[in-house]
Amino acid sequence: MHEMGIAQELVKIAIDSIPDDIENPKVEILNLKIGKLASVVEHSLTFCFEIIAKDTPLEDARLDIDFVPVTVHCKSCNNGWELTGPVFKCPFCEDGDVEMLTGREIEITSLELAD
Amino acid sequence: MEINIQKKVLEANETQADINRQFFKKHNTFVLNMMSSPGSGKTETLCRTLGKLMPGIRVGVIVGDICTTNDADRLEVTGARVTQINTDKFGGDCHLAANLILDSAQRLGCGDLDLLIVENIGNLVCPAEFDIGEDARVVVLSVTEGEDKPLKYPLMFRVADVAILNKIDLLPYLDFDAGLAVDNMKKVHPRLPVFEISAKTEEGFEPWLEWLKINVFEKTGTGL
């Protein structure tokens, strides 16, 4: 639902990252890292990105998304594990003092320019 | 050629949220971000809450909606300072972002407010992603929704600091299992404080008001 705003930021950050001395740059791939608990729907983001990227160096670029699993750490018993569902209770000590380590990322890692 | 970037996409929002946080810290204003699905009773809960807090606590409200000033009109009756943000001119956004908050807070004359409540746009998904510089987040779930909402929208219940289960006056007429709803909230966020209330009858209001007052007084540095 807010993928349009995210697509706008993607294009802005990507364009700002291209060195000025490259003439007529054309981005082929934009590499992203998105956490599985981030509220981003892939096909909505791709759809919005295509609209925003039109007439920019990112037109026709592909979004290559690396989905990051939700990993957590129990502060009480010091165990860590990967979540497969929305239950955050520690399965080892049954405590609830569980912090999230990964899974909320919405990041651009790199872009790949055509030769 | 690959160009390394390594940048958070919502960094601009996070930077603005930090600016907002500094502003509110300077003015000793406790900021509460109130979120829920549409129709959970946020506005009625606020109307009743403001009635109990004022005039001892100076309260302002920023109300977010895609369209209409209906909620702001209802809240203004309480005597609180209220300003409405309509996001239709921003493309009908489904959430309030940090850049919309500071201007509204200044318009309210935030300098002498003890408590600023941001009634976010009704939506259990997007508002959870956007830090607005708040001190705490409250999520409201009502008993006319499903008990499994916390499991369906885990991020919202995970980022909340406190939850309200509203409309409990309707429980005798519904099949809703309040215990199961609270259990589901605790599965997602085991230490989440949950207040079971009815905004209509004000049942269960005292613990909620107490939590709010303690947080306001901690921020403003005044006594209970």
mmCIF file of C-alpha atoms in Angstrom, chain A residues 16-95:
data_model
loop_
_atom_site.group_PDB
_atom_site.id
_atom_site.type_symbol
_atom_site.label_atom_id
_atom_site.label_comp_id
_atom_site.label_asym_id
_atom_site.label_seq_id
_atom_site.Cartn_x
_atom_site.Cartn_y
_atom_site.Cartn_z
ATOM 1 C CA ASP A 16 21.916 9.833 -6.500
ATOM 2 C CA SER A 17 24.338 6.884 -6.323
ATOM 3 C CA ILE A 18 25.336 6.938 -9.988
ATOM 4 C CA PRO A 19 28.612 8.871 -10.480
ATOM 5 C CA ASP A 20 28.154 12.116 -12.464
ATOM 6 C CA ASP A 21 30.882 11.214 -14.958
ATOM 7 C CA ILE A 22 28.966 8.272 -16.405
ATOM 8 C CA GLU A 23 27.250 9.331 -19.611
ATOM 9 C CA ASN A 24 23.741 8.043 -20.296
ATOM 10 C CA PRO A 25 23.784 5.495 -17.479
ATOM 11 C CA LYS A 26 21.419 2.568 -17.758
ATOM 12 C CA VAL A 27 20.665 0.509 -14.688
ATOM 13 C CA GLU A 28 20.047 -3.185 -15.390
ATOM 14 C CA ILE A 29 19.559 -4.536 -11.894
ATOM 15 C CA LEU A 30 18.754 -2.940 -8.542
ATOM 16 C CA ASN A 31 19.703 -5.271 -5.687
ATOM 17 C CA LEU A 32 17.499 -5.030 -2.599
ATOM 18 C CA LYS A 33 17.351 -6.623 0.803
ATOM 19 C CA ILE A 34 13.829 -6.909 2.231
ATOM 20 C CA GLY A 35 12.959 -8.507 5.558
ATOM 21 C CA LYS A 36 10.149 -11.035 5.628
ATOM 22 C CA LEU A 37 8.391 -9.025 8.326
ATOM 23 C CA ALA A 38 8.682 -5.728 6.418
ATOM 24 C CA SER A 39 5.334 -4.636 5.064
ATOM 25 C CA VAL A 40 6.372 -4.792 1.423
ATOM 26 C CA VAL A 41 4.518 -6.814 -1.204
ATOM 27 C CA GLU A 42 6.868 -7.808 -4.008
ATOM 28 C CA HIS A 43 4.465 -7.547 -6.949
ATOM 29 C CA SER A 44 3.122 -4.186 -5.694
ATOM 30 C CA LEU A 45 6.661 -2.857 -5.376
ATOM 31 C CA THR A 46 7.607 -4.110 -8.861
ATOM 32 C CA PHE A 47 4.463 -2.574 -10.334
ATOM 33 C CA CYS A 48 5.084 0.808 -8.640
ATOM 34 C CA PHE A 49 8.777 0.736 -9.531
ATOM 35 C CA GLU A 50 8.013 0.281 -13.240
ATOM 36 C CA ILE A 51 5.820 3.398 -13.148
ATOM 37 C CA ILE A 52 8.295 5.561 -11.228
ATOM 38 C CA ALA A 53 11.368 4.364 -13.152
ATOM 39 C CA LYS A 54 9.921 5.330 -16.547
ATOM 40 C CA ASP A 55 12.043 7.964 -18.348
ATOM 41 C CA THR A 56 14.870 7.614 -15.803
ATOM 42 C CA PRO A 57 18.158 5.649 -15.963
ATOM 43 C CA LEU A 58 16.276 2.886 -14.135
ATOM 44 C CA GLU A 59 13.663 2.313 -16.834
ATOM 45 C CA ASP A 60 13.417 -1.448 -17.540
ATOM 46 C CA ALA A 61 15.736 -2.236 -14.614
ATOM 47 C CA ARG A 62 14.977 -5.451 -12.737
ATOM 48 C CA LEU A 63 14.516 -5.557 -8.968
ATOM 49 C CA ASP A 64 16.535 -8.422 -7.526
ATOM 50 C CA ILE A 65 15.222 -8.945 -3.999
ATOM 51 C CA ASP A 66 17.048 -10.904 -1.322
ATOM 52 C CA PHE A 67 14.404 -11.752 1.292
ATOM 53 C CA VAL A 68 15.868 -11.732 4.787
ATOM 54 C CA PRO A 69 14.486 -14.269 7.291
ATOM 55 C CA VAL A 70 13.147 -13.160 10.669
ATOM 56 C CA THR A 71 15.795 -14.078 13.238
ATOM 57 C CA VAL A 72 15.415 -13.451 16.941
ATOM 58 C CA HIS A 73 17.353 -13.716 20.185
ATOM 59 C CA CYS A 74 16.045 -14.520 23.664
ATOM 60 C CA LYS A 75 17.637 -12.190 26.195
ATOM 61 C CA SER A 76 16.709 -14.530 29.051
ATOM 62 C CA CYS A 77 18.333 -17.780 27.887
ATOM 63 C CA ASN A 78 20.587 -16.418 25.140
ATOM 64 C CA ASN A 79 19.225 -18.758 22.462
ATOM 65 C CA GLY A 80 18.706 -17.575 18.900
ATOM 66 C CA TRP A 81 16.525 -19.009 16.140
ATOM 67 C CA GLU A 82 14.710 -18.255 12.899
ATOM 68 C CA LEU A 83 10.983 -17.606 13.029
ATOM 69 C CA THR A 84 8.739 -19.514 10.657
ATOM 70 C CA GLY A 85 5.526 -17.888 11.919
ATOM 71 C CA PRO A 86 4.427 -14.869 13.965
ATOM 72 C CA VAL A 87 4.996 -16.453 17.410
ATOM 73 C CA PHE A 88 7.776 -14.665 19.303
ATOM 74 C CA LYS A 89 7.710 -16.665 22.547
ATOM 75 C CA CYS A 90 11.013 -18.433 23.285
ATOM 76 C CA PRO A 91 10.607 -22.195 22.669
ATOM 77 C CA PHE A 92 13.600 -22.958 24.908
ATOM 78 C CA CYS A 93 12.775 -21.131 28.142
ATOM 79 C CA GLU A 94 9.161 -20.085 27.402
ATOM 80 C CA ASP A 95 10.068 -16.479 28.231
#
